Amino acid sequence: MRHRKAGRKFGRDWQERKALFRQQAISLILNERMVTTEMKAKSLRPVVEKLITIAREDTPFHRKLIMDRLAHQAARDKLFDVIGPRYEGQNGGYTRIFKLGTRKGDGAAIAQIEFV
């Protein structure tokens, strides 16, 4: 029984899930919008919002934290130079999710996640 077990597994073990969310976060930061399944978008939202909250204050320690979590220099630089200052006075709610319908092949719910 999975009572009181939070989070979605997506048919992957923890290393694969970590890599999935890292790559999706990098893609979202670099492109500022992304189309994926609705469940992946809902699971990606807290990951990206925590990164933005860290990036609102530009310190060497915060840059190291983001680099440890993303391991992508271009995404880190854009997060601190463009996205972090954009949400300086905002206390959350940096992303929005639009439902786009279902995918033709397997009927999965598709959504677009983007920055507000």
PDB file of C-alpha atoms in Angstrom:
ATOM      1  CA  MET A   1       0.000   0.000   0.000  1.00  0.00           C
ATOM      2  CA  ARG A   2       1.220   3.510  -0.809  1.00  0.00           C
ATOM      3  CA  HIS A   3      -0.592   5.340   1.960  1.00  0.00           C
ATOM      4  CA  ARG A   4       0.976   8.717   2.809  1.00  0.00           C
ATOM      5  CA  LYS A   5       3.697   8.333   0.155  1.00  0.00           C
ATOM      6  CA  ALA A   6       4.216  11.705  -1.527  1.00  0.00           C
ATOM      7  CA  GLY A   7       5.595  12.277  -5.002  1.00  0.00           C
ATOM      8  CA  ARG A   8       5.371  10.582  -8.368  1.00  0.00           C
ATOM      9  CA  LYS A   9       7.824   7.930  -9.517  1.00  0.00           C
ATOM     10  CA  PHE A  10       7.332   8.063 -13.322  1.00  0.00           C
ATOM     11  CA  GLY A  11       8.516   4.445 -13.634  1.00  0.00           C
ATOM     12  CA  ARG A  12      12.088   5.447 -12.774  1.00  0.00           C
ATOM     13  CA  ASP A  13      14.453   4.961  -9.871  1.00  0.00           C
ATOM     14  CA  TRP A  14      15.680   7.980  -7.921  1.00  0.00           C
ATOM     15  CA  GLN A  15      18.784   8.634 -10.040  1.00  0.00           C
ATOM     16  CA  GLU A  16      16.763   8.693 -13.255  1.00  0.00           C
ATOM     17  CA  ARG A  17      14.115  10.967 -11.704  1.00  0.00           C
ATOM     18  CA  LYS A  18      16.812  13.337 -10.462  1.00  0.00           C
ATOM     19  CA  ALA A  19      18.380  13.467 -13.939  1.00  0.00           C
ATOM     20  CA  LEU A  20      14.954  13.963 -15.542  1.00  0.00           C
ATOM     21  CA  PHE A  21      14.077  16.942 -13.367  1.00  0.00           C
ATOM     22  CA  ARG A  22      17.577  18.424 -13.714  1.00  0.00           C
ATOM     23  CA  GLN A  23      17.374  18.330 -17.522  1.00  0.00           C
ATOM     24  CA  GLN A  24      13.808  19.633 -17.575  1.00  0.00           C
ATOM     25  CA  ALA A  25      14.734  22.485 -15.229  1.00  0.00           C
ATOM     26  CA  ILE A  26      17.697  23.400 -17.455  1.00  0.00           C
ATOM     27  CA  SER A  27      15.466  23.354 -20.536  1.00  0.00           C
ATOM     28  CA  LEU A  28      12.816  25.490 -18.847  1.00  0.00           C
ATOM     29  CA  ILE A  29      15.370  28.026 -17.616  1.00  0.00           C
ATOM     30  CA  LEU A  30      17.075  28.367 -21.010  1.00  0.00           C
ATOM     31  CA  ASN A  31      13.893  28.481 -23.124  1.00  0.00           C
ATOM     32  CA  GLU A  32      11.518  30.003 -20.526  1.00  0.00           C
ATOM     33  CA  ARG A  33       8.708  27.657 -21.596  1.00  0.00           C
ATOM     34  CA  MET A  34       8.381  23.953 -22.248  1.00  0.00           C
ATOM     35  CA  VAL A  35       5.740  21.453 -23.359  1.00  0.00           C
ATOM     36  CA  THR A  36       5.637  18.186 -21.418  1.00  0.00           C
ATOM     37  CA  THR A  37       3.109  15.910 -19.777  1.00  0.00           C
ATOM     38  CA  GLU A  38       0.857  17.457 -17.172  1.00  0.00           C
ATOM     39  CA  MET A  39       2.173  15.293 -14.324  1.00  0.00           C
ATOM     40  CA  LYS A  40       5.806  16.067 -15.154  1.00  0.00           C
ATOM     41  CA  ALA A  41       5.001  19.791 -15.297  1.00  0.00           C
ATOM     42  CA  LYS A  42       3.287  19.628 -11.912  1.00  0.00           C
ATOM     43  CA  SER A  43       6.264  17.796 -10.430  1.00  0.00           C
ATOM     44  CA  LEU A  44       8.779  20.167 -12.061  1.00  0.00           C
ATOM     45  CA  ARG A  45       7.135  23.315 -10.716  1.00  0.00           C
ATOM     46  CA  PRO A  46       8.439  23.075  -7.094  1.00  0.00           C
ATOM     47  CA  VAL A  47      11.942  22.175  -8.322  1.00  0.00           C
ATOM     48  CA  VAL A  48      12.179  25.281 -10.513  1.00  0.00           C
ATOM     49  CA  GLU A  49      10.517  27.599  -8.009  1.00  0.00           C
ATOM     50  CA  LYS A  50      13.039  26.631  -5.314  1.00  0.00           C
ATOM     51  CA  LEU A  51      15.875  27.381  -7.742  1.00  0.00           C
ATOM     52  CA  ILE A  52      14.418  30.807  -8.521  1.00  0.00           C
ATOM     53  CA  THR A  53      14.006  31.586  -4.831  1.00  0.00           C
ATOM     54  CA  ILE A  54      17.692  30.830  -4.297  1.00  0.00           C
ATOM     55  CA  ALA A  55      18.677  32.888  -7.361  1.00  0.00           C
ATOM     56  CA  ARG A  56      16.888  36.043  -6.217  1.00  0.00           C
ATOM     57  CA  GLU A  57      19.907  36.858  -4.032  1.00  0.00           C
ATOM     58  CA  ASP A  58      23.181  36.747  -5.962  1.00  0.00           C
ATOM     59  CA  THR A  59      25.904  35.523  -3.600  1.00  0.00           C
ATOM     60  CA  PRO A  60      28.813  33.152  -4.247  1.00  0.00           C
ATOM     61  CA  PHE A  61      27.211  30.591  -1.945  1.00  0.00           C
ATOM     62  CA  HIS A  62      23.919  30.695  -3.842  1.00  0.00           C
ATOM     63  CA  ARG A  63      25.764  30.350  -7.162  1.00  0.00           C
ATOM     64  CA  LYS A  64      27.485  27.245  -5.782  1.00  0.00           C
ATOM     65  CA  LEU A  65      24.151  25.822  -4.584  1.00  0.00           C
ATOM     66  CA  ILE A  66      22.568  26.287  -8.018  1.00  0.00           C
ATOM     67  CA  MET A  67      25.618  24.830  -9.772  1.00  0.00           C
ATOM     68  CA  ASP A  68      25.468  21.772  -7.500  1.00  0.00           C
ATOM     69  CA  ARG A  69      21.818  21.223  -8.402  1.00  0.00           C
ATOM     70  CA  LEU A  70      21.937  22.021 -12.131  1.00  0.00           C
ATOM     71  CA  ALA A  71      25.546  21.429 -13.261  1.00  0.00           C
ATOM     72  CA  HIS A  72      24.960  23.712 -16.267  1.00  0.00           C
ATOM     73  CA  GLN A  73      26.790  27.017 -16.407  1.00  0.00           C
ATOM     74  CA  ALA A  74      24.624  28.766 -19.009  1.00  0.00           C
ATOM     75  CA  ALA A  75      21.446  27.928 -17.085  1.00  0.00           C
ATOM     76  CA  ARG A  76      23.030  29.144 -13.840  1.00  0.00           C
ATOM     77  CA  ASP A  77      24.098  32.427 -15.413  1.00  0.00           C
ATOM     78  CA  LYS A  78      20.670  33.064 -16.941  1.00  0.00           C
ATOM     79  CA  LEU A  79      19.002  32.210 -13.632  1.00  0.00           C
ATOM     80  CA  PHE A  80      21.063  34.800 -11.750  1.00  0.00           C
ATOM     81  CA  ASP A  81      21.314  37.491 -14.449  1.00  0.00           C
ATOM     82  CA  VAL A  82      17.833  37.427 -16.009  1.00  0.00           C
ATOM     83  CA  ILE A  83      15.277  35.349 -14.109  1.00  0.00           C
ATOM     84  CA  GLY A  84      16.253  36.018 -10.484  1.00  0.00           C
ATOM     85  CA  PRO A  85      16.094  39.830 -10.703  1.00  0.00           C
ATOM     86  CA  ARG A  86      12.754  39.606 -12.545  1.00  0.00           C
ATOM     87  CA  TYR A  87      11.083  38.129  -9.433  1.00  0.00           C
ATOM     88  CA  GLU A  88      12.924  40.201  -6.813  1.00  0.00           C
ATOM     89  CA  GLY A  89       9.859  41.338  -4.849  1.00  0.00           C
ATOM     90  CA  GLN A  90       7.652  38.305  -5.506  1.00  0.00           C
ATOM     91  CA  ASN A  91       7.256  35.609  -2.849  1.00  0.00           C
ATOM     92  CA  GLY A  92       6.464  32.651  -5.081  1.00  0.00           C
ATOM     93  CA  GLY A  93       4.258  31.688  -7.984  1.00  0.00           C
ATOM     94  CA  TYR A  94       6.956  32.127 -10.609  1.00  0.00           C
ATOM     95  CA  THR A  95       5.556  29.546 -13.053  1.00  0.00           C
ATOM     96  CA  ARG A  96       2.207  28.793 -14.648  1.00  0.00           C
ATOM     97  CA  ILE A  97       0.908  25.600 -16.246  1.00  0.00           C
ATOM     98  CA  PHE A  98      -1.468  25.583 -19.222  1.00  0.00           C
ATOM     99  CA  LYS A  99      -3.270  22.375 -20.106  1.00  0.00           C
ATOM    100  CA  LEU A 100      -3.050  21.727 -23.857  1.00  0.00           C
ATOM    101  CA  GLY A 101      -5.139  18.570 -24.280  1.00  0.00           C
ATOM    102  CA  THR A 102      -4.025  15.015 -24.923  1.00  0.00           C
ATOM    103  CA  ARG A 103      -1.193  13.549 -26.947  1.00  0.00           C
ATOM    104  CA  LYS A 104      -2.325  11.721 -30.067  1.00  0.00           C
ATOM    105  CA  GLY A 105      -0.138   8.631 -29.633  1.00  0.00           C
ATOM    106  CA  ASP A 106      -0.915   7.509 -26.101  1.00  0.00           C
ATOM    107  CA  GLY A 107      -3.569   9.924 -24.827  1.00  0.00           C
ATOM    108  CA  ALA A 108      -1.319  11.464 -22.154  1.00  0.00           C
ATOM    109  CA  ALA A 109      -2.378  14.869 -20.855  1.00  0.00           C
ATOM    110  CA  ILE A 110      -0.050  17.538 -22.262  1.00  0.00           C
ATOM    111  CA  ALA A 111       0.711  20.861 -20.587  1.00  0.00           C
ATOM    112  CA  GLN A 112       2.929  23.879 -21.135  1.00  0.00           C
ATOM    113  CA  ILE A 113       4.918  25.234 -18.213  1.00  0.00           C
ATOM    114  CA  GLU A 114       6.306  28.766 -18.461  1.00  0.00           C
ATOM    115  CA  PHE A 115       7.474  31.666 -16.321  1.00  0.00           C
ATOM    116  CA  VAL A 116       4.883  34.270 -15.335  1.00  0.00           C
TER     117      VAL A 116
END
